[in-house]
JSON list of C-alpha atoms in Angstrom, two decimals:
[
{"chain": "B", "resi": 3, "resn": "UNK", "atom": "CA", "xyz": [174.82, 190.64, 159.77]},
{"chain": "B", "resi": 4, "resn": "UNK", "atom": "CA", "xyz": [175.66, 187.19, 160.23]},
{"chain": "B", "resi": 5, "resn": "UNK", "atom": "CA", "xyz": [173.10, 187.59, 163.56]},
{"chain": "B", "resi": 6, "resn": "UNK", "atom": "CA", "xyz": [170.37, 188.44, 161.35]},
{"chain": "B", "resi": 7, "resn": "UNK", "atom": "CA", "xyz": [170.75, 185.21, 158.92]},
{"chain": "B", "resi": 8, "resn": "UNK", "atom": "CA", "xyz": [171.44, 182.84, 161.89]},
{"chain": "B", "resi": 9, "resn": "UNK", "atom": "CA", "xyz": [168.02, 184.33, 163.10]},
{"chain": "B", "resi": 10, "resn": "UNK", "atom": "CA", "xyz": [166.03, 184.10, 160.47]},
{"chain": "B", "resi": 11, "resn": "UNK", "atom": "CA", "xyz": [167.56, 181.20, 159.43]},
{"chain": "B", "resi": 12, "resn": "UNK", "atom": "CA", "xyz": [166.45, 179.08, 162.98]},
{"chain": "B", "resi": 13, "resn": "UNK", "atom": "CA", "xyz": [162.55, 181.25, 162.56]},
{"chain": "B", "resi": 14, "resn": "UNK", "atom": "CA", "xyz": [162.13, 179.25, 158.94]},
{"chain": "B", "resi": 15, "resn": "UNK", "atom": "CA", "xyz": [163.69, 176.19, 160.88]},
{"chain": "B", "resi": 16, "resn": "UNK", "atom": "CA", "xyz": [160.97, 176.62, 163.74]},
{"chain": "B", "resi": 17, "resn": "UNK", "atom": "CA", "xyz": [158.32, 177.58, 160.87]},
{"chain": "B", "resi": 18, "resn": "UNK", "atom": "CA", "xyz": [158.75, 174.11, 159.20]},
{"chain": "B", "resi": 19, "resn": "UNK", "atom": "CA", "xyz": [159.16, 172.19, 162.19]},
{"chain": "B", "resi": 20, "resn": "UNK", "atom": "CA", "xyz": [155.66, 174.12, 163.67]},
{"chain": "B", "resi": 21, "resn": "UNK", "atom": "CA", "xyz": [154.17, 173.14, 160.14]},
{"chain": "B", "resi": 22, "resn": "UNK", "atom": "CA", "xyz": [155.43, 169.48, 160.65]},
{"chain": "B", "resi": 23, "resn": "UNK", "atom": "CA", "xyz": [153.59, 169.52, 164.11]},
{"chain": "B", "resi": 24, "resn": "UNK", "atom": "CA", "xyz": [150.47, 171.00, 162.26]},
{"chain": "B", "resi": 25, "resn": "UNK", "atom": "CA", "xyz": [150.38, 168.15, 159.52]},
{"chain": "B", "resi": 26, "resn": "UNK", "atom": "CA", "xyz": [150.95, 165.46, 161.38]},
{"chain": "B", "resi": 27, "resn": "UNK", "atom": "CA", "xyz": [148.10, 166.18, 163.80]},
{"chain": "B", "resi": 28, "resn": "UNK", "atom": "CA", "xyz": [145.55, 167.19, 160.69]},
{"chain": "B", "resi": 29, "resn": "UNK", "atom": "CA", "xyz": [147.18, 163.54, 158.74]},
{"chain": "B", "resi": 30, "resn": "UNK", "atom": "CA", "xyz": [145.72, 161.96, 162.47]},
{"chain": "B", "resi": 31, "resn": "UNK", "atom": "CA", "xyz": [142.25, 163.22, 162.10]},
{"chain": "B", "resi": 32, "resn": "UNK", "atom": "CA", "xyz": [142.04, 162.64, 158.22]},
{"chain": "B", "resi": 33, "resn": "UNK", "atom": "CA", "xyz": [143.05, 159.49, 158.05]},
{"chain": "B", "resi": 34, "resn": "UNK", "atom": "CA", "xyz": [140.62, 158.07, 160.71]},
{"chain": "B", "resi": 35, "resn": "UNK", "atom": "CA", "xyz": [137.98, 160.15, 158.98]},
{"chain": "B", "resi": 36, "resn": "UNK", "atom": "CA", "xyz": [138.58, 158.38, 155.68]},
{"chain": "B", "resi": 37, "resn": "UNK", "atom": "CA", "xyz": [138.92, 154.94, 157.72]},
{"chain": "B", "resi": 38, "resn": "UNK", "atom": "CA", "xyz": [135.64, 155.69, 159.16]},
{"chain": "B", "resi": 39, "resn": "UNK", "atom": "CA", "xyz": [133.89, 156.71, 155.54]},
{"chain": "B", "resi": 40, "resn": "UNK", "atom": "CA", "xyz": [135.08, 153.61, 154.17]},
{"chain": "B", "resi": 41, "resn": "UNK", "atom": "CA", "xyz": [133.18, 151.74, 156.50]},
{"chain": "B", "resi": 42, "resn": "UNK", "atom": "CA", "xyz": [129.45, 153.50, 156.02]},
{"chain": "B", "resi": 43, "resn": "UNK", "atom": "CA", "xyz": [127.11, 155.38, 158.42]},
{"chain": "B", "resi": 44, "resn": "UNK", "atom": "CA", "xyz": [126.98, 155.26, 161.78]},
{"chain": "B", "resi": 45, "resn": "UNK", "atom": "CA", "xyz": [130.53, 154.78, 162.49]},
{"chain": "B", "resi": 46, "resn": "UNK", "atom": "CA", "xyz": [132.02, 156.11, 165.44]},
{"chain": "B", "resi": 47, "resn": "UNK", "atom": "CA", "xyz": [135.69, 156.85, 167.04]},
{"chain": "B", "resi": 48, "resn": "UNK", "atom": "CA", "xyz": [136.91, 159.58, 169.57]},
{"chain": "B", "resi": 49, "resn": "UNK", "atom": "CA", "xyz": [140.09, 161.06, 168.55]},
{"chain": "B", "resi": 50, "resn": "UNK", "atom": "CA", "xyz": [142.73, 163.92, 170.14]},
{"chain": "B", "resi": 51, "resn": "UNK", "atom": "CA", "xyz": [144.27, 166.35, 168.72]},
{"chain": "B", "resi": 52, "resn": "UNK", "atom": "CA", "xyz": [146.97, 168.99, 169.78]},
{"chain": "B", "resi": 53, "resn": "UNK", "atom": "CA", "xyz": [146.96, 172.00, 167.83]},
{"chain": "B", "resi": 54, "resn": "UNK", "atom": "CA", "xyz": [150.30, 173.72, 168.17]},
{"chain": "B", "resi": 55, "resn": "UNK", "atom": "CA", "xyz": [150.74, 177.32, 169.26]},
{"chain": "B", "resi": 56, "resn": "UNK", "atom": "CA", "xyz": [149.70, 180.15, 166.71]},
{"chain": "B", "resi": 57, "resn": "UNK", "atom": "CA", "xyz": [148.44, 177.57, 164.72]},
{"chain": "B", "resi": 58, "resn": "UNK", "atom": "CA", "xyz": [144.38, 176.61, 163.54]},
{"chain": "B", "resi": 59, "resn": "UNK", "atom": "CA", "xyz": [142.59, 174.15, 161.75]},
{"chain": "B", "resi": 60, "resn": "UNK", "atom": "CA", "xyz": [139.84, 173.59, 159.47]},
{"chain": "B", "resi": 61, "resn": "UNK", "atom": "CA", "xyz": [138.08, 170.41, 157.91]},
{"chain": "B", "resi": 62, "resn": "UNK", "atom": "CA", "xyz": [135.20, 170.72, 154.94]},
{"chain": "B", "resi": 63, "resn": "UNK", "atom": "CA", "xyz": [136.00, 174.12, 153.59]},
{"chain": "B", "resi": 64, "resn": "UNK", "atom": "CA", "xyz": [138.11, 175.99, 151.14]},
{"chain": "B", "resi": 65, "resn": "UNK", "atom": "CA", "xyz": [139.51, 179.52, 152.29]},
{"chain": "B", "resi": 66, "resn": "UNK", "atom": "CA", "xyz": [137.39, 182.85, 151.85]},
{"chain": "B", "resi": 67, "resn": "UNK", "atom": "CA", "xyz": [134.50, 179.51, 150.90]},
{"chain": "B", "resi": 68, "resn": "UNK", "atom": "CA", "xyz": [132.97, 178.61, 153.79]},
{"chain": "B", "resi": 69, "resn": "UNK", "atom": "CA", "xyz": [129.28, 179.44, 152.84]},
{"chain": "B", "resi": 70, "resn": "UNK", "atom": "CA", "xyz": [130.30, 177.44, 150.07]},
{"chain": "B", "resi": 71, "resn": "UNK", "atom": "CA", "xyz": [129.89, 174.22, 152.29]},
{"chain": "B", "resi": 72, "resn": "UNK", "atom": "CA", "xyz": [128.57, 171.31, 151.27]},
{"chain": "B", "resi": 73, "resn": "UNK", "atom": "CA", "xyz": [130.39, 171.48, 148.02]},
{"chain": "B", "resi": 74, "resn": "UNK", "atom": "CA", "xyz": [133.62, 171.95, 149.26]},
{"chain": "B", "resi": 75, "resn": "UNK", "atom": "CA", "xyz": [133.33, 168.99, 152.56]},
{"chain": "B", "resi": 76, "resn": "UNK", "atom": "CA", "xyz": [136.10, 167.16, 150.73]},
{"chain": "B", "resi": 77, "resn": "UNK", "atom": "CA", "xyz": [138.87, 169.63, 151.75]},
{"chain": "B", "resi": 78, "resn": "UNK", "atom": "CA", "xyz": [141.22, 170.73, 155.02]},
{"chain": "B", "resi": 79, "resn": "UNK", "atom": "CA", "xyz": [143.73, 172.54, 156.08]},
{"chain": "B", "resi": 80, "resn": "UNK", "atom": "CA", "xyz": [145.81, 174.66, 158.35]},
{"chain": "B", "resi": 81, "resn": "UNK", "atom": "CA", "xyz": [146.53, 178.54, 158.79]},
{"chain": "B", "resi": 82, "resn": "UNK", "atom": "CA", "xyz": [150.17, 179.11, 160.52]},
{"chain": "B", "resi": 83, "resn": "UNK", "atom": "CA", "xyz": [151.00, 182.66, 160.94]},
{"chain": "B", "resi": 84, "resn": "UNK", "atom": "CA", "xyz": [148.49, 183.30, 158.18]},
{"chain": "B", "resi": 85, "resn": "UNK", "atom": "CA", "xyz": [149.60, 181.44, 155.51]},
{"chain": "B", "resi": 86, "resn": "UNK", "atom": "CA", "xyz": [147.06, 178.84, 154.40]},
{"chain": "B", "resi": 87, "resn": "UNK", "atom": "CA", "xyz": [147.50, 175.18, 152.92]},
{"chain": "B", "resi": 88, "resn": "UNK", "atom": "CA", "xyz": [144.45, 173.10, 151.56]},
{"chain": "B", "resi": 89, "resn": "UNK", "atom": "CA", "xyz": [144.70, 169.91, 150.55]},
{"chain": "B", "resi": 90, "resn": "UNK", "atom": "CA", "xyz": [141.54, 167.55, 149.55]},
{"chain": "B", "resi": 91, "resn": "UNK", "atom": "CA", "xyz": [140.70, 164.46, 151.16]},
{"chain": "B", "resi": 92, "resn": "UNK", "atom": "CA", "xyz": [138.65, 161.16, 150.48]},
{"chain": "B", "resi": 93, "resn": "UNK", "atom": "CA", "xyz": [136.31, 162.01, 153.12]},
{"chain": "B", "resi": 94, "resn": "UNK", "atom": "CA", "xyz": [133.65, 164.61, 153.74]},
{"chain": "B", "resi": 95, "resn": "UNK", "atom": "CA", "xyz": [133.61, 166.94, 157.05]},
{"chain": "B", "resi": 96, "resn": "UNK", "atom": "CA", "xyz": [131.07, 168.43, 158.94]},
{"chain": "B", "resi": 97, "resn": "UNK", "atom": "CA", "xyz": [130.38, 170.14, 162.22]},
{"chain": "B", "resi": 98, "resn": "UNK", "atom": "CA", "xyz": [127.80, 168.44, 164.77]},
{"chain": "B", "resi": 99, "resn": "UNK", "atom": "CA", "xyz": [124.79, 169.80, 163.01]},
{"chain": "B", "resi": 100, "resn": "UNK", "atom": "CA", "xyz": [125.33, 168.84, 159.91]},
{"chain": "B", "resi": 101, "resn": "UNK", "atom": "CA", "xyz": [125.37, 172.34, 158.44]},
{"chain": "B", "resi": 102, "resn": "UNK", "atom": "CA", "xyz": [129.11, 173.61, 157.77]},
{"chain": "B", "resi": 103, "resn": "UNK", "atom": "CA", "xyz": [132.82, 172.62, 158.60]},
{"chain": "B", "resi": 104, "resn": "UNK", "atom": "CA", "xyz": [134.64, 173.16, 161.56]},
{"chain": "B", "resi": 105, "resn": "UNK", "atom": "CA", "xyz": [137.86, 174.33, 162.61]},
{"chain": "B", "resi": 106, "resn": "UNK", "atom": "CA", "xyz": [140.09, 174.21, 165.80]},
{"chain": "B", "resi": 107, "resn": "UNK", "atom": "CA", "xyz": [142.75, 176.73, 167.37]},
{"chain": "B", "resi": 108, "resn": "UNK", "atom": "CA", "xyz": [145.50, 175.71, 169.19]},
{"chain": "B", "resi": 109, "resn": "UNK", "atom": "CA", "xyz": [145.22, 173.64, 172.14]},
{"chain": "B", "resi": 110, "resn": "UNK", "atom": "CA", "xyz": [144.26, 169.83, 173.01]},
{"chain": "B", "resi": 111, "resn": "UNK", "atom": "CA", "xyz": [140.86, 168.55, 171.24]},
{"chain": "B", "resi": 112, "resn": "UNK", "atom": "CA", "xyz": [138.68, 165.58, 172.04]},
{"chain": "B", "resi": 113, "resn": "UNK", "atom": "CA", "xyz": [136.94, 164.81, 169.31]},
{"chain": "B", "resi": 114, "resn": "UNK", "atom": "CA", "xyz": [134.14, 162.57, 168.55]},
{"chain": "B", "resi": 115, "resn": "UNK", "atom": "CA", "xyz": [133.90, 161.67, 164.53]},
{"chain": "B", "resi": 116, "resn": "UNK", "atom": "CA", "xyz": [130.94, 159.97, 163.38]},
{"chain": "B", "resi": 117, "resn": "UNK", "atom": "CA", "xyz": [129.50, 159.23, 160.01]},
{"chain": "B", "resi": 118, "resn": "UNK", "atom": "CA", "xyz": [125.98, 160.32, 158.83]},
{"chain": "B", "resi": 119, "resn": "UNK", "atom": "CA", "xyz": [124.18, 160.68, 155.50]},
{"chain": "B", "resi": 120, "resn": "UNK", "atom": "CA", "xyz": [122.96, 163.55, 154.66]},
{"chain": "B", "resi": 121, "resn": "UNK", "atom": "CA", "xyz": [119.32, 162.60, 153.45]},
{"chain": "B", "resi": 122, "resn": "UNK", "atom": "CA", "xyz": [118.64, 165.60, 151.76]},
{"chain": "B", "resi": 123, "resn": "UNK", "atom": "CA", "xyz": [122.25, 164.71, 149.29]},
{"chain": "B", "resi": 124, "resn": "UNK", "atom": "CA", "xyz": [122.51, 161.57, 150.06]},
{"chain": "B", "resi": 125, "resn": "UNK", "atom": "CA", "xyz": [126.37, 162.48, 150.85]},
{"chain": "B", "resi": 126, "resn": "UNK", "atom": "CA", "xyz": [127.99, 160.80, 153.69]},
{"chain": "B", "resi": 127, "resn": "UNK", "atom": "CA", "xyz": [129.69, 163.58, 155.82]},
{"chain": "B", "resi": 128, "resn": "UNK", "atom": "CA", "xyz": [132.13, 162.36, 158.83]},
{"chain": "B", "resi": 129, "resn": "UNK", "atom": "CA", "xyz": [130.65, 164.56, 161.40]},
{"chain": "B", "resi": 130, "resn": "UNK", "atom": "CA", "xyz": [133.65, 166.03, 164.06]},
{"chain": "B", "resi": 131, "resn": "UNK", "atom": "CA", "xyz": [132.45, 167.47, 167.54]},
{"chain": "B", "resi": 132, "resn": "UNK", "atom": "CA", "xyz": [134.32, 168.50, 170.38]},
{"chain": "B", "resi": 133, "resn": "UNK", "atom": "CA", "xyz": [133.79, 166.98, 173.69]},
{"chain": "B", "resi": 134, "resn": "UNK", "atom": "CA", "xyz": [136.32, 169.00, 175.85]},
{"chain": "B", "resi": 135, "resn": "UNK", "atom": "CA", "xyz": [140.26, 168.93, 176.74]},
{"chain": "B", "resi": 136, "resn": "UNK", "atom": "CA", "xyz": [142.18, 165.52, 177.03]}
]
């Protein structure tokens, strides 16, 4: 018995501490997105990003909403052994086309983030594009 709490005891430990890990690395990319929607279009900064094991990623998008982009840009999160968390953000994501968010598995990202206004909305979206492994 006392097996079974120490274990599941050290799995919610490893849990938060994977979650931590998750954050921190999602807190990297939105606050350089927000820095770079501050300053206006045609910004530009290459970021990385390590997505921990068993872990993904998404920026612009609301779960179970994402044909419901561009009205939900303003929003991110992370799925970890699939439970969700969405928080919203000061900046607005989109992929490379300009035509939905993007998300990330697990792994090392280099990212590109640039800012564009969408002339159609006249929204400025911090676009985020993937240029290959660090």
């Amino acid at each position: 018995m006392l097996v079974l709490i120490s274990s599941a005891s050290i799995s919610g430990f490893l849990g938060e501490v994977k979650e931590r890990e998750t954050m921190d690395e999602v807190t990297k990319l939105t606050a350089a997105a927000e820095q770079l929607s501050i300053r206006g279009e045609g910004s530009e900064l290459v970021l990385e990003i390590d997505v921990p094991q068993g872990a993904s990623v998404i920026f612009g998008t609301l779960p179970g909403r994402e044909d419901n982009w561009p009205e939900d840009a303003d929003n991110y999160g992370f799925t970890i052994g699939g439970k969700s968390k969405f928080y919203p953000a000061f900046a607005s994501f989109s992929n490379y086309e300009l035509n939905g968010p993007v998300s990330f598995g697990p792994g090392k990202h280099r990212l590109i983030l640039s800012t564009k206004i969408d002339q159609e909305s006249g929204r400025l979206f911090v676009q985020i594009s993937e240029t290959g492994a660090g």
